[in-house]
Coordinates of C-alpha atoms in Angstrom, one line a residue:
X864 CA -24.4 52.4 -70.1
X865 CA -22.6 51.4 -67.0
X866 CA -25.8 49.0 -65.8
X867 CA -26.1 47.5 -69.6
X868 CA -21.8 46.8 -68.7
X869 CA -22.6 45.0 -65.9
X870 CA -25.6 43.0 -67.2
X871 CA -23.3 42.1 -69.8
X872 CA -20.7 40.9 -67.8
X873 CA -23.3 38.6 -65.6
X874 CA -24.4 37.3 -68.6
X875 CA -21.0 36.1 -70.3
X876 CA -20.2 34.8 -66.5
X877 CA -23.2 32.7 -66.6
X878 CA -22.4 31.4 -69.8
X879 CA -18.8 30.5 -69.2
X880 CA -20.3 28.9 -66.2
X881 CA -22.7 26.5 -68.4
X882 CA -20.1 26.2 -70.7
X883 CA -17.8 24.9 -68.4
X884 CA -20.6 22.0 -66.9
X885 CA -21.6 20.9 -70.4
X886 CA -17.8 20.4 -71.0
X887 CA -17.1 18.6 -67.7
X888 CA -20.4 16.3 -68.1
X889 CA -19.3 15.2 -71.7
X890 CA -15.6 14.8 -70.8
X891 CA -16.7 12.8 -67.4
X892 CA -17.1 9.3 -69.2
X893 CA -13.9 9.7 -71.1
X894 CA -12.8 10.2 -67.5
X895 CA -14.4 7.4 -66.0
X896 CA -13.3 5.4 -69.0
X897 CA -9.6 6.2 -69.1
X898 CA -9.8 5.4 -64.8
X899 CA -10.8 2.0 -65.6
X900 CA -8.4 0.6 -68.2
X901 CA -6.2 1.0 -65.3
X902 CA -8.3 -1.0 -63.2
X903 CA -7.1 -1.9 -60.4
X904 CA -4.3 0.4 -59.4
X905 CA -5.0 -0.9 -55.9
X906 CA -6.3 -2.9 -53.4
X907 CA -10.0 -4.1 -53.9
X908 CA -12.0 -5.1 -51.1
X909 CA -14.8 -7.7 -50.8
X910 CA -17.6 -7.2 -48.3
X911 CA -19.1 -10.4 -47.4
X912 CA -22.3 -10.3 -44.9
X913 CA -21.8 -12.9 -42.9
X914 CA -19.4 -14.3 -40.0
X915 CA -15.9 -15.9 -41.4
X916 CA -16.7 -19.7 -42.0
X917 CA -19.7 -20.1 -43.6
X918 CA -20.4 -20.7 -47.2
X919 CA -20.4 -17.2 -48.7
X920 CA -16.9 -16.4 -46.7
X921 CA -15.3 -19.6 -47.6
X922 CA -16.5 -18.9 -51.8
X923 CA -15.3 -15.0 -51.1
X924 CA -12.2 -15.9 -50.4
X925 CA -11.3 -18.7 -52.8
X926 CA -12.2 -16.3 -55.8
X927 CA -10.5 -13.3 -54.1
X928 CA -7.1 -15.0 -54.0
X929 CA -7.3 -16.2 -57.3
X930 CA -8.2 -12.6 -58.3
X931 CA -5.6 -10.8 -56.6
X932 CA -3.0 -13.4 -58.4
X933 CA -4.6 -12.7 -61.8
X934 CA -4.8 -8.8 -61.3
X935 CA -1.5 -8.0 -59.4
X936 CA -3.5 -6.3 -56.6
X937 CA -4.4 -7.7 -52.7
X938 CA -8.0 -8.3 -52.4
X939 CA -9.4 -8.0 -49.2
X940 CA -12.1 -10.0 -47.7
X941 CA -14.2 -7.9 -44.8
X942 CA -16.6 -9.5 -43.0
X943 CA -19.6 -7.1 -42.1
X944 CA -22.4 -9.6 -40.5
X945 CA -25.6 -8.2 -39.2
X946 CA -29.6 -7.8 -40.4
X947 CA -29.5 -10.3 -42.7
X948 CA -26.8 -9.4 -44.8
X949 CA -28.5 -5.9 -45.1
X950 CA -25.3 -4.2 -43.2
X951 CA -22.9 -5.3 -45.5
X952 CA -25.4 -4.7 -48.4
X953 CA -26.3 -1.2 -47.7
X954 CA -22.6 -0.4 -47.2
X955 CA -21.7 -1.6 -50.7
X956 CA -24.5 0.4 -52.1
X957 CA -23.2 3.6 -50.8
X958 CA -19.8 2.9 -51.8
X959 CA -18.1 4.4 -54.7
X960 CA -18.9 3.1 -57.5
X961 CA -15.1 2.4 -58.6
X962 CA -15.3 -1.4 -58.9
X963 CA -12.8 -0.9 -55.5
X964 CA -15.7 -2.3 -53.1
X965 CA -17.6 -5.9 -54.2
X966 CA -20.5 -7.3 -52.8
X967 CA -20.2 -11.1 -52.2
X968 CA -24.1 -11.9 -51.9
X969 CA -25.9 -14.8 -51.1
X970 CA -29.5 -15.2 -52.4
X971 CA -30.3 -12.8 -49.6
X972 CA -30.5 -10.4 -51.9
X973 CA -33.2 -11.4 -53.7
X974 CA -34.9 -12.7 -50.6
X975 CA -35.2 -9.8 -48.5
X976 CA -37.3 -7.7 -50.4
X977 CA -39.7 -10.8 -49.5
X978 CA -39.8 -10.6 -46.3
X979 CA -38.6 -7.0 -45.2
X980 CA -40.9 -4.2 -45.6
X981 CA -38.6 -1.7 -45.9
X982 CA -34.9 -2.0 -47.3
X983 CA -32.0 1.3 -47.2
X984 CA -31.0 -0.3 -51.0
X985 CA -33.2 -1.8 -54.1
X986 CA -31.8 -5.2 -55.1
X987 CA -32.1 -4.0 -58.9
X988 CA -31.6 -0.9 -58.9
X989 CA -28.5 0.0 -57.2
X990 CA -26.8 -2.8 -57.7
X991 CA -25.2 -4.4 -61.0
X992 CA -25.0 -8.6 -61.2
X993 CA -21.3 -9.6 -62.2
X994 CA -21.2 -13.0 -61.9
X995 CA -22.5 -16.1 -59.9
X996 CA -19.8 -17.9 -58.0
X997 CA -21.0 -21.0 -56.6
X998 CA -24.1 -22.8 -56.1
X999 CA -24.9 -24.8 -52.9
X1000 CA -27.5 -27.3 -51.5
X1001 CA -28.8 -26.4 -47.7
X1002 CA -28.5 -29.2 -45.5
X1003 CA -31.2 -29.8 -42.8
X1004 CA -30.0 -31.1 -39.2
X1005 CA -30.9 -32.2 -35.5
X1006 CA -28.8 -33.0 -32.8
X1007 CA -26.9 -36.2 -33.0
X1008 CA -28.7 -37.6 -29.2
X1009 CA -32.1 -36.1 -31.0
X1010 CA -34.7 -39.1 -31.1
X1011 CA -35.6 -37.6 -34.5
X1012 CA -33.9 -39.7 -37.3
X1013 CA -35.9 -39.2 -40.2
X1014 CA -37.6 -35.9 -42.3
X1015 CA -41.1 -37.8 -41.4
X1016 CA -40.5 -38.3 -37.9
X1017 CA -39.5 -34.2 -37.5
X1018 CA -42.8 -33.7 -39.5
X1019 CA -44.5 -36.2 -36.7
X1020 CA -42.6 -34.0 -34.0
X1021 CA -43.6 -30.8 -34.7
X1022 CA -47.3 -31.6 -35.2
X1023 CA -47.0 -33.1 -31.6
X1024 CA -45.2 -30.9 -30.0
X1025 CA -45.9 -27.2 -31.6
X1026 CA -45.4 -25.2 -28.7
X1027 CA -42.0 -27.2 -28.7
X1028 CA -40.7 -26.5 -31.8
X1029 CA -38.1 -24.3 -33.3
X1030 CA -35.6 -23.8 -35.7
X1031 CA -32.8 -21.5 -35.7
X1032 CA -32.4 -19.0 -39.0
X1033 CA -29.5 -16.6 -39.3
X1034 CA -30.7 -15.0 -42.7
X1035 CA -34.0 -14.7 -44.4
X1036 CA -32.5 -16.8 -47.0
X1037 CA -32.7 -19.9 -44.2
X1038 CA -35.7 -18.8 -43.4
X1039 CA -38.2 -18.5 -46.4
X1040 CA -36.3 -21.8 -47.0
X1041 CA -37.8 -23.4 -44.1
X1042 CA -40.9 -22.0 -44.5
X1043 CA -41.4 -23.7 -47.7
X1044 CA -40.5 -27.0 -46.0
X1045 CA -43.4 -25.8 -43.4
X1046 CA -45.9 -25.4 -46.4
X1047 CA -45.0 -28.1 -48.1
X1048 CA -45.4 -30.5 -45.1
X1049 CA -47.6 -28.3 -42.4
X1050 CA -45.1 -29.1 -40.0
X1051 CA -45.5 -26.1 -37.3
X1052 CA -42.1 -24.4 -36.1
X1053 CA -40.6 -21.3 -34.7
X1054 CA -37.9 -19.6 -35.8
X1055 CA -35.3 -18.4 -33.6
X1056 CA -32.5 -15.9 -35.3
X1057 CA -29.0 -16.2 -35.3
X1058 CA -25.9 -14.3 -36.1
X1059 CA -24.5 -16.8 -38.6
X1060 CA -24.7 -20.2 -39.8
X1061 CA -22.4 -21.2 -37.6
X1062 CA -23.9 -20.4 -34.6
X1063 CA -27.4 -22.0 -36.2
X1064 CA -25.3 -25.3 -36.1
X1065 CA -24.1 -24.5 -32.7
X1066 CA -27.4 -24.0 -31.2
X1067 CA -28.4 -27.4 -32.4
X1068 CA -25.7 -29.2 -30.7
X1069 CA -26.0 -27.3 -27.8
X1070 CA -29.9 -27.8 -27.8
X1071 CA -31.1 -24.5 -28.0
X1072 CA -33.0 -25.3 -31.2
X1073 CA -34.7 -28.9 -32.5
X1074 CA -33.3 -28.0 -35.9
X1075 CA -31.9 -25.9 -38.5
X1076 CA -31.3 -25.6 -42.4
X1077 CA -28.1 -24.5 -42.9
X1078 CA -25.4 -24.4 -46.1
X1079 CA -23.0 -27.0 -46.5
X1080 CA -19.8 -25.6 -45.5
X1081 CA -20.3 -25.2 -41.5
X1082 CA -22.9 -28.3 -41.2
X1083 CA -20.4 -31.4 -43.5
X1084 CA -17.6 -31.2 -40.7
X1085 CA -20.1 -31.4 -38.0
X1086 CA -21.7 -34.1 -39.2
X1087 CA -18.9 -36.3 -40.1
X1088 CA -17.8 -35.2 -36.7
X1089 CA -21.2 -36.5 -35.2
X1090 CA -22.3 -33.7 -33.6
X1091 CA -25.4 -33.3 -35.9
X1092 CA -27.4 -36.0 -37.7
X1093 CA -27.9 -34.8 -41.2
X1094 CA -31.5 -35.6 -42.2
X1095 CA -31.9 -34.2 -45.6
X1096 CA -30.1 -32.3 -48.8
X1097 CA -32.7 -29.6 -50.1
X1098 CA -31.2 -30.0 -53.5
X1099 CA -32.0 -32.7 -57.1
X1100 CA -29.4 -34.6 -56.0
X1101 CA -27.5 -36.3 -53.4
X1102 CA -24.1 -34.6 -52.3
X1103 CA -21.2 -36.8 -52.7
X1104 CA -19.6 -35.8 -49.7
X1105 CA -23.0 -37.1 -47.7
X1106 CA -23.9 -39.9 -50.3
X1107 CA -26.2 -41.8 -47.9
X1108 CA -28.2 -38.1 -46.9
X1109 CA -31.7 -38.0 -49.1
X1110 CA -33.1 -34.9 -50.7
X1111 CA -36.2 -33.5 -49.0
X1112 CA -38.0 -34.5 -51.6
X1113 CA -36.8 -38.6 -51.2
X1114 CA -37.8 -38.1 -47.7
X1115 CA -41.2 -37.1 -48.7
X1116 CA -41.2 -32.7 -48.5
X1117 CA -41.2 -31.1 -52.1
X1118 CA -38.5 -28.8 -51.4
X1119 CA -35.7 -27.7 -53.7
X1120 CA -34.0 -24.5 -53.0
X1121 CA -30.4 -24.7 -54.1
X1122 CA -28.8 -21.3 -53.1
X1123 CA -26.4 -19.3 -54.7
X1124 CA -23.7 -17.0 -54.2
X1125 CA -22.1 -14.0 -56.4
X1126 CA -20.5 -11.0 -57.1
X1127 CA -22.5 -7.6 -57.1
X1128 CA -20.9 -4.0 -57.7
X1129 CA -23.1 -0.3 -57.0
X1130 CA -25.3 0.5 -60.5
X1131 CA -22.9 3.7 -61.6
X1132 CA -19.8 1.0 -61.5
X1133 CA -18.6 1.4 -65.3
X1134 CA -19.0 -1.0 -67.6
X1135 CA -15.4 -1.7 -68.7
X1136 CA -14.3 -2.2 -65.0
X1137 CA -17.6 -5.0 -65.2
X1138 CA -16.9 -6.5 -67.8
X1139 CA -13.5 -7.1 -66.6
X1140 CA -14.6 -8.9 -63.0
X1141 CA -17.1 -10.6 -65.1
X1142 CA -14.5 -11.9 -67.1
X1143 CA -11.8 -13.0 -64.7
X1144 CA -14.5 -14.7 -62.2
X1145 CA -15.5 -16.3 -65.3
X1146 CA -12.0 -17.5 -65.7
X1147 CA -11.7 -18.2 -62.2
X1148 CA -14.7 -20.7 -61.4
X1149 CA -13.3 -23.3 -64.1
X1150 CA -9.7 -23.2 -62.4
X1151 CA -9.6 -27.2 -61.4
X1152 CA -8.3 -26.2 -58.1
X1153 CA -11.4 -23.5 -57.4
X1154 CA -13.5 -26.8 -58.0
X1155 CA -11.6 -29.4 -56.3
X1156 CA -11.7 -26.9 -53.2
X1157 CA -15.5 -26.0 -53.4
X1158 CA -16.6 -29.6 -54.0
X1159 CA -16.2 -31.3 -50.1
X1160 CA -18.7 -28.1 -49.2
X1161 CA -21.3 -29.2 -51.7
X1162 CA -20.4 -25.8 -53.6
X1163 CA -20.5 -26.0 -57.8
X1164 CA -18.3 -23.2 -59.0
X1165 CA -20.8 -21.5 -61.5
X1166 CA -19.4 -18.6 -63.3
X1167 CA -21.9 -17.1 -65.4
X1168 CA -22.1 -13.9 -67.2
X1169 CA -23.7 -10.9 -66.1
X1170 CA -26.6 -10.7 -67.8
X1171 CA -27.7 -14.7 -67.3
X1172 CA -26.7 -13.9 -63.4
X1173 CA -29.4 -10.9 -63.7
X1174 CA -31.7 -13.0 -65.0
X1175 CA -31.3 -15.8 -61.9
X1176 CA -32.1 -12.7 -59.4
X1177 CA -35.0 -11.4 -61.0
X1178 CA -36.8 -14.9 -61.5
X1179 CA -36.0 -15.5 -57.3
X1180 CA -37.1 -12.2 -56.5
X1181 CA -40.2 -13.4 -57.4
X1182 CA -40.3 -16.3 -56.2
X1183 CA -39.8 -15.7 -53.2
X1184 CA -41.9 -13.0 -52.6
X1185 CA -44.9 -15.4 -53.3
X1186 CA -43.1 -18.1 -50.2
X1187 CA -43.3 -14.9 -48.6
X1188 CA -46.7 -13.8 -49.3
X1189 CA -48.1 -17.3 -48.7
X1190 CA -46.1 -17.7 -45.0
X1191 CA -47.2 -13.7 -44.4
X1192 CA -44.2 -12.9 -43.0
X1193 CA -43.1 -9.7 -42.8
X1194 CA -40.1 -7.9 -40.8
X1195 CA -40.7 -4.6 -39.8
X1196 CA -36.5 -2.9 -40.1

């Protein structure tokens, strides 16, 4: 009698026990739910992969001030630079999923899967796409003293001089750029990497490198600066800040890889707290002055929805795993 007591009192144990999990697990999304309606109740940060002044830095924080007007809380722009952008993604995908820590992404994202043969995060699967920010064209430059004045005459260069030539990269995203441009024009170069694309630009004035590809916003005030000569937009179209600049393909390469930038959040994130960046950076990107302050860097203010941003990274994921596959490059991490 005593033993069947205590069997007894195991077993009503064990089921308040599973009681008491089925009751947290279906009371955890009411939880989650009530949390975000109250979104934010405090500061949100944005974790940008890249040194301050470039492209993705300058979009970051343009959206982020215009967020933190519109929901009454400071948003913070970090700058985590470093592999790529895989530092600052990786830390975004192992932060809590609160809609507290943003990813501001550049096509990276979709690029390094391409190239790196093994990543700490999966571009689809830990991540959710909120929004795409900005568009940009890359420019490609040489040194203003360079000989080299023309896309043709670089292409003449480098099948002169291969042991010669290099280019400086400071994401895969510049990279698998370029390499198109090589296997579109079989001009041979080597890449040298770089911390940003800043110091790209900076190791073409200071001749480190014959050339670089690089995004608009630390290559337009050089240029105009004459530092660098500007030799070609990969973009359709001219920018109107560099109006007498061809596109690669004018100047004879069939290249056109306009980048973009935008907003990611970790998977679990919920929906409502989504939906309401999605919203608001919707909002945002057709603010006049968002425009009028992205359009001297060659940037278009996008902001799409979620599911047509999705869409954008799943069709470059696979495109740029063929640029990849057809250059064979692959980085060991």
């Amino acid at each position: 009698m005593r033993m069947r007591n205590r069997y007894s009192l195991i077993g009503a144990c064990l089921v308040g026990a599973c009681l008491g999990l089925i009751a947290l697990a279906t009371t955890a999304p009411a939880s989650a739910q009530e949390d975000a309606s109250k979104y934010p109740a405090r500061a949100i940060h944005i974790i940008v992969g890249f040194a301050a002044g470039g492209g993705n830095d300058i979009i970051a924080r343009v959206y982020g001030q215009k967020l933190s007007e519109s929901l009454g809380q400071p948003v913070i722009v970090e700058n985590k630079p470093g592999g790529g952008a895989i530092v600052a993604t990786e830390y975004v995908a192992k932060s809590a999923p609160d809609g507290y820590t943003l990813l501001m992404s550049a096509s990276g994202i979709s690029i390094n899967p391409a190239v790196y043969a093994k990543l700490p995060y999966d571009a689809v699967r830990d991540f959710v796409a909120v929004s795409e920010l900005g568009s940009f064209p890359l420019i490609m430059v040489v040194n203003a003293s360079s000989p080299i004045k023309t896309v043709a005459e670089l292409v003449a260069y480098a099948k002169a001089n291969p042991d010669k030539m290099n280019y400086a990269s400071s994401s895969a995203s510049f990279q698998l750029v370029t390499e198109l441009f090589k296997q579109k024009t079989g001009a041979p170069m080597q890449v040298i990497p770089y911390k940003s694309a800043n110091e790209s630009v900076l190791a073409v004035i200071s001749g480190q490198v014959t050339t670089t590809i690089a995004d608009a916003g630390p290559v337009v005030s050089q240029v105009k600066a004459a530092t660098v000569r500007a030799l070609a937009v990969a973009a359709p179209k001219r920018m109107e800040d560099l109006p007498d600049v061809p596109t690669l393909k004018e100047a004879g390469a069939d290249v056109d890889a306009v980048l973009w930038s935008g907003i990611f959040v970790p998977r679990a994130t919920p929906p409502a707290i989504v939906s309401k960046l999605e919203r608001e950076l919707m909002r945002i990107a057709k603010l006049p002055d968002v425009i009028a302050r992205l359009k001297p860097l060659g940037i278009e203010a996008i902001g799409n929805s979620s599911d047509e941003f999705a869409k954008i990274l799943a069709a470059d994921l696979a495109r740029w795993s063929e640029v990849a596959r057809a250059s064979n490059i692959k980085i060991e991490q």
